[in-house]
Short mmCIF file of N, CA and C in Angstrom, two decimals:
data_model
loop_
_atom_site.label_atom_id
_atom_site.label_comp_id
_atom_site.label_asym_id
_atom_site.label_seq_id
_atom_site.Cartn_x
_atom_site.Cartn_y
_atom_site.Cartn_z
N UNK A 1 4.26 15.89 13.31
CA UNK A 1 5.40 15.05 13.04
C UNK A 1 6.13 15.62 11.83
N UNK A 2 7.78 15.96 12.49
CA UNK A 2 8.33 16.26 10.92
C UNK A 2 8.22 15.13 9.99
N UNK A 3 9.07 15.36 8.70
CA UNK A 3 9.11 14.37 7.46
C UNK A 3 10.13 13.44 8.67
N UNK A 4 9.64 11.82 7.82
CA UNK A 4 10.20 10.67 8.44
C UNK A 4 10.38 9.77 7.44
N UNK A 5 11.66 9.39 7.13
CA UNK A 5 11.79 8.77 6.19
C UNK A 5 12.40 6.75 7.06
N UNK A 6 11.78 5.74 6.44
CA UNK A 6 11.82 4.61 6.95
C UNK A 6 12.66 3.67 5.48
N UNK A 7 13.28 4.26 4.89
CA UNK A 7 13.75 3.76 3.77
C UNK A 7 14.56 2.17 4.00
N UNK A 8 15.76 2.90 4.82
CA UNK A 8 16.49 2.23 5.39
C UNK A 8 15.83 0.73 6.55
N UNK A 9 14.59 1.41 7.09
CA UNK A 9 14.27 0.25 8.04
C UNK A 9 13.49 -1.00 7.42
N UNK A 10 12.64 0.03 5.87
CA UNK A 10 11.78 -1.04 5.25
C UNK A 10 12.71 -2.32 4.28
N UNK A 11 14.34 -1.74 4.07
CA UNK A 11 14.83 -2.32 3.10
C UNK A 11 15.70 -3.40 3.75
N UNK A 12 15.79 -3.15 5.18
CA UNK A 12 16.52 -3.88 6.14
C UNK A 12 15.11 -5.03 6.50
N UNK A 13 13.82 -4.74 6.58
CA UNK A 13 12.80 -5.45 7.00
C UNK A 13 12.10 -6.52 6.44
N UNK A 14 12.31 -6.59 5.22
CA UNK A 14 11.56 -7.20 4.10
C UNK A 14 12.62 -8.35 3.86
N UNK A 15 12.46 -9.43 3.51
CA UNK A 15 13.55 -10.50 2.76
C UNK A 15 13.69 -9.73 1.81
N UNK A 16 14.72 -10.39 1.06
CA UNK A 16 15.60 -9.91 -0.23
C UNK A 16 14.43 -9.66 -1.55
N UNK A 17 13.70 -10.68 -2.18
CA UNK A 17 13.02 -10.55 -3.00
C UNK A 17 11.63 -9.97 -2.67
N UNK A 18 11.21 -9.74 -1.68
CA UNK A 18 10.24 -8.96 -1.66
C UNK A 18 10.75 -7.21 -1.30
N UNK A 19 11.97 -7.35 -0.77
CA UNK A 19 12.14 -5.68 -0.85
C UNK A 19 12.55 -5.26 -2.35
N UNK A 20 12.69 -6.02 -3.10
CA UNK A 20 12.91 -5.78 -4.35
C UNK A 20 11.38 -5.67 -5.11
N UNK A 21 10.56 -6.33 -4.74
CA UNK A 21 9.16 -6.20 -5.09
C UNK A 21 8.75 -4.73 -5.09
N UNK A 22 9.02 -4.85 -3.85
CA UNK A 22 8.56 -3.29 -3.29
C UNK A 22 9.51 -2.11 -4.14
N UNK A 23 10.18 -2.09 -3.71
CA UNK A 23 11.32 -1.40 -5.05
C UNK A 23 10.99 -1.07 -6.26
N UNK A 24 10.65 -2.27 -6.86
CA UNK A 24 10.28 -2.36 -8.31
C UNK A 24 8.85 -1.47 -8.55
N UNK A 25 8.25 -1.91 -7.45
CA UNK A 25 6.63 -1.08 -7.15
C UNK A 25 6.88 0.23 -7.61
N UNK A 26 7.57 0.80 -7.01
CA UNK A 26 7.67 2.09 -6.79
C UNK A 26 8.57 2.76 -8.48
N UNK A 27 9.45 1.75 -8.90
CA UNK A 27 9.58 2.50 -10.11
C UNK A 27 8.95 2.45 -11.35
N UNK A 28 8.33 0.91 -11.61
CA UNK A 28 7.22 0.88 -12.04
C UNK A 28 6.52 1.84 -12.42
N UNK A 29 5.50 2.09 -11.30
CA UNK A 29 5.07 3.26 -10.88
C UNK A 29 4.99 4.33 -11.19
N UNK A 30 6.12 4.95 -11.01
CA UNK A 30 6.96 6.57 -11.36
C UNK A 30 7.40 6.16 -13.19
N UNK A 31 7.51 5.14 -13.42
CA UNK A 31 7.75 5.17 -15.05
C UNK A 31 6.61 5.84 -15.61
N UNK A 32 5.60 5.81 -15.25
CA UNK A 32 4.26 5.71 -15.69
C UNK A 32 3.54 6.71 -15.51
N UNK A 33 4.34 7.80 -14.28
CA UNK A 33 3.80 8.98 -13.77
C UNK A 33 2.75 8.70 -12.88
N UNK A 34 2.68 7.50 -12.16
CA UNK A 34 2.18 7.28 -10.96
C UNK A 34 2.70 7.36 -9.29
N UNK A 35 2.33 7.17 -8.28
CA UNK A 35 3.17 6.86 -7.16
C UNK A 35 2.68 5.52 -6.70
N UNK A 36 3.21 4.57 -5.88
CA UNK A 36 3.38 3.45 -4.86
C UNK A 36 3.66 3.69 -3.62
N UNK A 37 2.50 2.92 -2.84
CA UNK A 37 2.98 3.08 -1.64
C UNK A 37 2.92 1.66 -0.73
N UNK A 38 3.59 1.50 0.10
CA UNK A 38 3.13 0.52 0.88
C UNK A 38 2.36 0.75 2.27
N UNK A 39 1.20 0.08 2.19
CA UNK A 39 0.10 0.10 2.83
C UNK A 39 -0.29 -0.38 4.15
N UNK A 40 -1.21 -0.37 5.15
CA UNK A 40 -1.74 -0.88 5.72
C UNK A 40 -1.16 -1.56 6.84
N UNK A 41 -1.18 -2.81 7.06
CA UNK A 41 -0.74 -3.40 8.30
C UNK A 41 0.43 -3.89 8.41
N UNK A 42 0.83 -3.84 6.74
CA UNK A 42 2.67 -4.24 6.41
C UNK A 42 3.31 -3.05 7.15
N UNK A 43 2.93 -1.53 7.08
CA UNK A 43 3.18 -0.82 8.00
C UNK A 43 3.05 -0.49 9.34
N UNK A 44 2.41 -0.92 9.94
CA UNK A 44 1.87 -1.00 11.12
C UNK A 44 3.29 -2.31 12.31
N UNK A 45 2.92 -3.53 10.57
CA UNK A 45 4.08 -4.65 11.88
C UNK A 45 5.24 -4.27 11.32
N UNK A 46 5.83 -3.57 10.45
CA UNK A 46 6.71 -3.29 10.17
C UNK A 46 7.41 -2.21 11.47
N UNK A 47 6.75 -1.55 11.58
CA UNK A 47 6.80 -0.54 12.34
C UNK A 47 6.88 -1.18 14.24
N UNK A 48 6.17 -1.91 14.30
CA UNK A 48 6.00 -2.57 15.55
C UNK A 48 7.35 -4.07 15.63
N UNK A 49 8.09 -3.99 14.77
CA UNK A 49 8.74 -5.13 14.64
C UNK A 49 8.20 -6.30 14.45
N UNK A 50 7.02 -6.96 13.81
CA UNK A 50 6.22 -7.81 13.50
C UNK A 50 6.43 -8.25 12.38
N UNK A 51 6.66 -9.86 12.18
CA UNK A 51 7.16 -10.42 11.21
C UNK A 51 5.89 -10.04 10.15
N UNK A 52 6.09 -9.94 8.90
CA UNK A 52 5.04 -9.73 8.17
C UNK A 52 5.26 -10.05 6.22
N UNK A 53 4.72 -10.99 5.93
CA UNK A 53 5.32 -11.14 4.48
C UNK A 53 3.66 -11.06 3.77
N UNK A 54 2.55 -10.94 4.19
CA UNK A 54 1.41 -10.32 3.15
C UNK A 54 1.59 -9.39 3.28
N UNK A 55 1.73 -8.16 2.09
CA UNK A 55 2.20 -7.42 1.83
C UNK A 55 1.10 -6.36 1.22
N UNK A 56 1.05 -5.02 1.15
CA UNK A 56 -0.04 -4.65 0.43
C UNK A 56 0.20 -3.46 0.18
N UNK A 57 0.42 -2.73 -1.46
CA UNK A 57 0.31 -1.50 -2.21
C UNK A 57 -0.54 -1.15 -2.71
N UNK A 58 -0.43 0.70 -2.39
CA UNK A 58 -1.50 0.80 -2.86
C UNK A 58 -1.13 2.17 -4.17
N UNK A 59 -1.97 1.88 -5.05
CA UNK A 59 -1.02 2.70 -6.60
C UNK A 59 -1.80 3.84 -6.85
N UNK A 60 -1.42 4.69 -6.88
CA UNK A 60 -2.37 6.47 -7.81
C UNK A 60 -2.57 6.17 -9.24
N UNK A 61 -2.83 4.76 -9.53
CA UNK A 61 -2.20 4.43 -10.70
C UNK A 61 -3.21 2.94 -11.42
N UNK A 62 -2.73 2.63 -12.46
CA UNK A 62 -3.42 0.94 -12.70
C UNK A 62 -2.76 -0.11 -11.90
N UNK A 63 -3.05 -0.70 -10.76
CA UNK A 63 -2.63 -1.33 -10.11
C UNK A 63 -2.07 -2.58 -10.85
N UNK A 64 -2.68 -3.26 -11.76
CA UNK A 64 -2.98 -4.39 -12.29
C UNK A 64 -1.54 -4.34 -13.37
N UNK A 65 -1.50 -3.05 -13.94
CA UNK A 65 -0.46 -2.51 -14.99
C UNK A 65 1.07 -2.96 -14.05
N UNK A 66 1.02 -2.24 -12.64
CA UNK A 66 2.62 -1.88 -11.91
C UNK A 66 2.59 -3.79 -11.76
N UNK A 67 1.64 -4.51 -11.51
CA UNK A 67 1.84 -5.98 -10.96
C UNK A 67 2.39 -6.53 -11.92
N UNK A 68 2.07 -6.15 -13.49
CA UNK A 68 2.44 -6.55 -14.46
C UNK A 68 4.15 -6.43 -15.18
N UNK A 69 4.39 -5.24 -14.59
CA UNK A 69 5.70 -5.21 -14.63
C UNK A 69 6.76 -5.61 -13.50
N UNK A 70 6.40 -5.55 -12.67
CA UNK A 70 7.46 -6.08 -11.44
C UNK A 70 7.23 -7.83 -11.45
N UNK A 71 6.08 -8.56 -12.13
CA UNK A 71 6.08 -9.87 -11.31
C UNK A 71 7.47 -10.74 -11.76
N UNK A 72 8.28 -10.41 -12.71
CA UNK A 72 9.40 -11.09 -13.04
C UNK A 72 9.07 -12.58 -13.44
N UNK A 73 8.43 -12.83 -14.17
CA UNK A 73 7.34 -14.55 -14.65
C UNK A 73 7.07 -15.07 -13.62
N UNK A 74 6.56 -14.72 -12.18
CA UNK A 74 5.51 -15.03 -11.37
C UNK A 74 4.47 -15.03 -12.10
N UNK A 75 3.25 -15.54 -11.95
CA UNK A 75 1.97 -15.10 -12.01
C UNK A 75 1.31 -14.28 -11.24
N UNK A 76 0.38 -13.44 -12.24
CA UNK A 76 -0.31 -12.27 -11.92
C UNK A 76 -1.55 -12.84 -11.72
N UNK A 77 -2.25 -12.34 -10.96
CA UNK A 77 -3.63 -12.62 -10.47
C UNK A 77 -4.51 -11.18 -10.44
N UNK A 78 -5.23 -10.59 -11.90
CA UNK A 78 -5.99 -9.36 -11.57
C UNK A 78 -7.01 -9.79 -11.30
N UNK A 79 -7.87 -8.63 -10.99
CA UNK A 79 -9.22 -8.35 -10.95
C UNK A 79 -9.57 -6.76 -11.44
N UNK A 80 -9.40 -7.17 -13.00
CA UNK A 80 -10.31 -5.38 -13.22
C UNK A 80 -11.11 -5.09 -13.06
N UNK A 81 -12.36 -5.56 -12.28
CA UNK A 81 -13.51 -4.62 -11.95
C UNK A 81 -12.96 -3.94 -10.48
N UNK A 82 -12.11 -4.25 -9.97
CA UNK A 82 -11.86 -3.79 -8.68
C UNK A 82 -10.24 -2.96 -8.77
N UNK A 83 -9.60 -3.16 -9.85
CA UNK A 83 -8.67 -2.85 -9.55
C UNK A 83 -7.50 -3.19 -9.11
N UNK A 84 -7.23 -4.66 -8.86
CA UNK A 84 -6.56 -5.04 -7.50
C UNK A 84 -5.61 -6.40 -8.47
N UNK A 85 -4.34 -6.52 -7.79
CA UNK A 85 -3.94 -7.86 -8.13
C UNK A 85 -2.82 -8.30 -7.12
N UNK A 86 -2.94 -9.68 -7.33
CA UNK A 86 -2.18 -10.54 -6.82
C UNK A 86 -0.21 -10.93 -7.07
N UNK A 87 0.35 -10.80 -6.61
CA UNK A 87 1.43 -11.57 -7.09
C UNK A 87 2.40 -12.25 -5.88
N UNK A 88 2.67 -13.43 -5.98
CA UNK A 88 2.75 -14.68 -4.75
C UNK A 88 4.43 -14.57 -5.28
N UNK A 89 5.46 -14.97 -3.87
CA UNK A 89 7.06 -15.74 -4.31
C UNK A 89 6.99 -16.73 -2.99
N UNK A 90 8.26 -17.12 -2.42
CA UNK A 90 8.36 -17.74 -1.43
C UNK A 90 8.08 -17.59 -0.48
N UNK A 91 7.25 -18.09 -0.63
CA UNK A 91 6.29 -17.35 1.34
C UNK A 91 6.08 -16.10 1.70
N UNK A 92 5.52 -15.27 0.37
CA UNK A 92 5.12 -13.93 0.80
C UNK A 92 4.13 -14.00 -0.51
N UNK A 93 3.11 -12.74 -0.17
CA UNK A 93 2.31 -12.19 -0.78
C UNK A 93 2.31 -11.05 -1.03
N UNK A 94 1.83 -10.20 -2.33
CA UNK A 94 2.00 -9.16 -2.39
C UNK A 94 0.53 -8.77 -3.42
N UNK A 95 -0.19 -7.22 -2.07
CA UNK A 95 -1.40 -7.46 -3.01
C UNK A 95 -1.46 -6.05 -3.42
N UNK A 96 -1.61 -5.61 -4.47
CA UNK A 96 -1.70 -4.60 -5.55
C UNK A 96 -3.00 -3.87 -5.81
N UNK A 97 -3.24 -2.70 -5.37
CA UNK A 97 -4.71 -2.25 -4.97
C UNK A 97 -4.74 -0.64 -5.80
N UNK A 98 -5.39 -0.44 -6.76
CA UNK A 98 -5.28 1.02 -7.09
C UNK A 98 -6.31 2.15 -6.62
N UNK A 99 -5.78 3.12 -5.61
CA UNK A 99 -6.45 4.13 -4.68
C UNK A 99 -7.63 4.47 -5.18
N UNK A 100 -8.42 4.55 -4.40
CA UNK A 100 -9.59 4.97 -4.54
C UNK A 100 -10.55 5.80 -3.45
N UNK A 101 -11.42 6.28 -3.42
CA UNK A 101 -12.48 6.75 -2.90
C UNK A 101 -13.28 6.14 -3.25
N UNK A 102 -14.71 6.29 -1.84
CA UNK A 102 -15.80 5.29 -2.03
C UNK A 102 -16.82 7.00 -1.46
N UNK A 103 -18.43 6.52 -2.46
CA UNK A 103 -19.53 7.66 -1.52
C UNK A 103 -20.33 6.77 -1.32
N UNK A 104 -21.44 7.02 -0.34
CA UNK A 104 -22.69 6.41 -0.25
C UNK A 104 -23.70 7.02 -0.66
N UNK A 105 -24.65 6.31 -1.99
CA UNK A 105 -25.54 7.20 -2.48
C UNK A 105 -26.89 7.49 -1.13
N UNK A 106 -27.03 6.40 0.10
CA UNK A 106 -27.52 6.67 0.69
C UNK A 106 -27.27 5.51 2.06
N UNK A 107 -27.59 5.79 3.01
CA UNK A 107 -27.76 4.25 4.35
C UNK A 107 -27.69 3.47 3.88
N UNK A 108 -26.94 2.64 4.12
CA UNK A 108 -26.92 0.87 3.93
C UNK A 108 -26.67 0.54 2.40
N UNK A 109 -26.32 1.48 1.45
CA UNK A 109 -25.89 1.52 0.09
C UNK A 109 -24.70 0.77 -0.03
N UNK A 110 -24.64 0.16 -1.27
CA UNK A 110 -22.75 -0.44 -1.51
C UNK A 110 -22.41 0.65 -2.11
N UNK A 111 -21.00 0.89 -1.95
CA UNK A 111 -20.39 2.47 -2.13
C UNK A 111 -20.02 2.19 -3.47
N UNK A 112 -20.08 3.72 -4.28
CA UNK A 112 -19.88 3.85 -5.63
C UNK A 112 -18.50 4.31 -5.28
N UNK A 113 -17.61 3.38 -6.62
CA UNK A 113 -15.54 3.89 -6.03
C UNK A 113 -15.30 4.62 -7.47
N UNK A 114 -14.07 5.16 -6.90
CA UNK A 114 -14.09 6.64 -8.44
C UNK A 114 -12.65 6.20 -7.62
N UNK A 115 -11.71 6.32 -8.50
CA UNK A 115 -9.64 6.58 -8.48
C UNK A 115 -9.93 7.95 -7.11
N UNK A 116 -8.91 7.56 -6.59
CA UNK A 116 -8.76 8.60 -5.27
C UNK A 116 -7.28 8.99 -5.17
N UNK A 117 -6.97 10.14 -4.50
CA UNK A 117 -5.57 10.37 -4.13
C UNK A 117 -5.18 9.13 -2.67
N UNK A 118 -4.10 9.12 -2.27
CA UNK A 118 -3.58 8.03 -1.15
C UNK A 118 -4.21 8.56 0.22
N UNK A 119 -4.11 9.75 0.13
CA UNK A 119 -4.81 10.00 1.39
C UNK A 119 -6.63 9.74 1.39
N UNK A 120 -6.77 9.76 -0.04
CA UNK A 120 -8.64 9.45 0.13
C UNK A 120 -8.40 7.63 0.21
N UNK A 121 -7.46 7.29 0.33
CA UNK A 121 -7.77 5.68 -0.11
C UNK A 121 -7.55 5.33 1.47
N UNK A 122 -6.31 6.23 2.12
CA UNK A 122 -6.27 5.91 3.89
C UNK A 122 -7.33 6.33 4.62
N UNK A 123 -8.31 7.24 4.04
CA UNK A 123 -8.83 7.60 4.53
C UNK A 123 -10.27 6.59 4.82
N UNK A 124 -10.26 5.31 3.88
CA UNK A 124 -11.30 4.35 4.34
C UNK A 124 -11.23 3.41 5.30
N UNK A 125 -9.89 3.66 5.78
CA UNK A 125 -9.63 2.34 6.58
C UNK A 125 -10.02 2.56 7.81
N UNK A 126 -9.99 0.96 8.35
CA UNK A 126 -10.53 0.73 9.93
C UNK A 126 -10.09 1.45 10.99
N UNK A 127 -8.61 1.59 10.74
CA UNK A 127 -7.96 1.97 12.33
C UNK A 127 -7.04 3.20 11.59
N UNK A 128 -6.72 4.29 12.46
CA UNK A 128 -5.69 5.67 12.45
C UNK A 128 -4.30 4.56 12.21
N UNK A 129 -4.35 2.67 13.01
CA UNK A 129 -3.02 2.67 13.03
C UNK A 129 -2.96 1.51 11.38
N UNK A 130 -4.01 1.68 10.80
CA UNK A 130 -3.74 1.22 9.66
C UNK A 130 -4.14 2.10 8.45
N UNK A 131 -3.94 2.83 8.63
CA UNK A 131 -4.26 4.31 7.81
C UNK A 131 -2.71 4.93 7.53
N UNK A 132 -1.54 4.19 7.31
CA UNK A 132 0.06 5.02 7.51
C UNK A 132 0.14 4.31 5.84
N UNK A 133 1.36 4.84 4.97
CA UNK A 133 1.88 4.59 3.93
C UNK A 133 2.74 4.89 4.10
N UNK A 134 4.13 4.15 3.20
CA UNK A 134 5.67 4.28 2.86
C UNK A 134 5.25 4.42 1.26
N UNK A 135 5.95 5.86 0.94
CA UNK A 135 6.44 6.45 -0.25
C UNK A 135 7.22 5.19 -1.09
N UNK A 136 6.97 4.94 -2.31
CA UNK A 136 7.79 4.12 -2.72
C UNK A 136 8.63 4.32 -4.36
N UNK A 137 7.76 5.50 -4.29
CA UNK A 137 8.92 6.40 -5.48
C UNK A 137 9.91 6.37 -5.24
N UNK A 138 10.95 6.35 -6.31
CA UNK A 138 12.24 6.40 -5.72
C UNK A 138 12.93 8.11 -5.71
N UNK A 139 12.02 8.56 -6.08
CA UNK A 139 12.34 10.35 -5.14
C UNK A 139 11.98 10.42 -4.16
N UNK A 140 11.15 9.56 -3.53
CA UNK A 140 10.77 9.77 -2.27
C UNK A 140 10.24 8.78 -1.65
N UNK A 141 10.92 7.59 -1.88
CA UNK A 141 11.12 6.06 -1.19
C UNK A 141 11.45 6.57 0.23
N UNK A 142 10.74 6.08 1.17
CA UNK A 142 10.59 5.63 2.53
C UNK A 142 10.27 6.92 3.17
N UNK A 143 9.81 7.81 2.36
CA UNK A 143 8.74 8.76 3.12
C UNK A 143 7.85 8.63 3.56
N UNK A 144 7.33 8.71 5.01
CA UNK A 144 5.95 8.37 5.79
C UNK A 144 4.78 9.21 5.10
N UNK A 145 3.75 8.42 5.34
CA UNK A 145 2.43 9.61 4.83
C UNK A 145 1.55 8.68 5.78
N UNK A 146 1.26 10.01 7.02
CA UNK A 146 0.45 9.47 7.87
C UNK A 146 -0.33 10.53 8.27
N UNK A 147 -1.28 10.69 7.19
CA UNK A 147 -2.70 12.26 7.56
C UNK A 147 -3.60 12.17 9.18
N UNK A 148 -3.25 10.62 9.27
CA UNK A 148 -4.63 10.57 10.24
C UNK A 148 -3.79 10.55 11.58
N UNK A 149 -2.64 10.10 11.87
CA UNK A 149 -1.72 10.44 13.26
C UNK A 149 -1.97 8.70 13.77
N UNK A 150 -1.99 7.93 12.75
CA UNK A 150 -1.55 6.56 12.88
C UNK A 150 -0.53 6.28 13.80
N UNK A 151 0.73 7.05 13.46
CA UNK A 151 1.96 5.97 14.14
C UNK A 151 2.02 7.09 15.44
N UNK A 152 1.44 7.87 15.89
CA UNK A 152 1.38 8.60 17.47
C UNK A 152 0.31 7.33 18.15
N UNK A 153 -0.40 7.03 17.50
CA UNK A 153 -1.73 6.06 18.30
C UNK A 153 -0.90 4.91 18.27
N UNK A 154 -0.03 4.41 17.39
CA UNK A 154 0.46 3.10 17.59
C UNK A 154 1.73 2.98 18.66
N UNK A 155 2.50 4.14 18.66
CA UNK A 155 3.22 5.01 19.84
C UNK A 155 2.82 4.97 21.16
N UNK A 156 1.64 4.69 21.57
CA UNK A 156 1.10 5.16 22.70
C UNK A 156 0.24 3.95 22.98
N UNK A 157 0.39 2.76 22.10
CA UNK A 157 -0.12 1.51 22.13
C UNK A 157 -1.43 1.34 22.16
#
């Protein structure tokens, strides 16, 4: 698949204040010398035309930090042992996750997580068609990043 950029479809897709969320994600982000992406199944129904307002990024970055600057006096909801935070508006959710990699020291082990690049963080997920990200830098807002051939499997139903 050449480069595919969804800039235009994600900014048309989202209500007003959450494409601004997302927005903000991404410069956030890049202030900081990180990237943002949007994640998971927001891409998937986004992509499938599926209404979708839980929302989910994922940061090369302190997740907890980018939530902190975009929530606009929402409340923030972290969790630093994991990385991850919360931030709620009108009937949407938006959840804030910083990339990672997981190993198994052995069978049936809980996995030890270390900061990962985006592709080691897609690379844990369940399905090829929830394994896709939207770029949310604003050098390279609505660039696809799909290593595993997600949106051909979601293509082909």
């Amino acid at each position: 698949m050449g480069a595919v950029n969804l800039a235009s479809e994600m900014n048309s897709f989202f209500p007003g204040a959450l494409s601004q969320m997302l927005e903000g994600a991404g410069g956030a982000a890049a202030h900081r010398g990180w990237a943002a992406y949007l994640v998971g199944g927001a891409v998937r129904d986004m992509l499938l035309g599926r209404p979708c307002l839980d929302v989910d990024i994922a940061v090369e970055g302190e997740a907890i930090a980018v939530a902190q600057a975009i929530a606009g006096g929402r409340r923030v909801v972290g969790h630093t042992r994991f990385g991850t935070a919360t931030v709620k508006g009108e009937g949407w959710s938006l959840d804030l996750a910083s990339t990672r990699q997981e190993s198994y020291p052995y069978p049936g082990a809980l996995p030890v997580v270390s900061p990962g690049a985006i592709t080691q963080d897609l690379f844990r997920r369940d399905f090829a068609v929830n394994a896709m990200a939207i770029d949310l830098s604003p050098a390279r807002q609505g660039e696809m990043v799909d290593p595993y051939g997600g949106w051909g499997d979601l293509r082909r139903g």
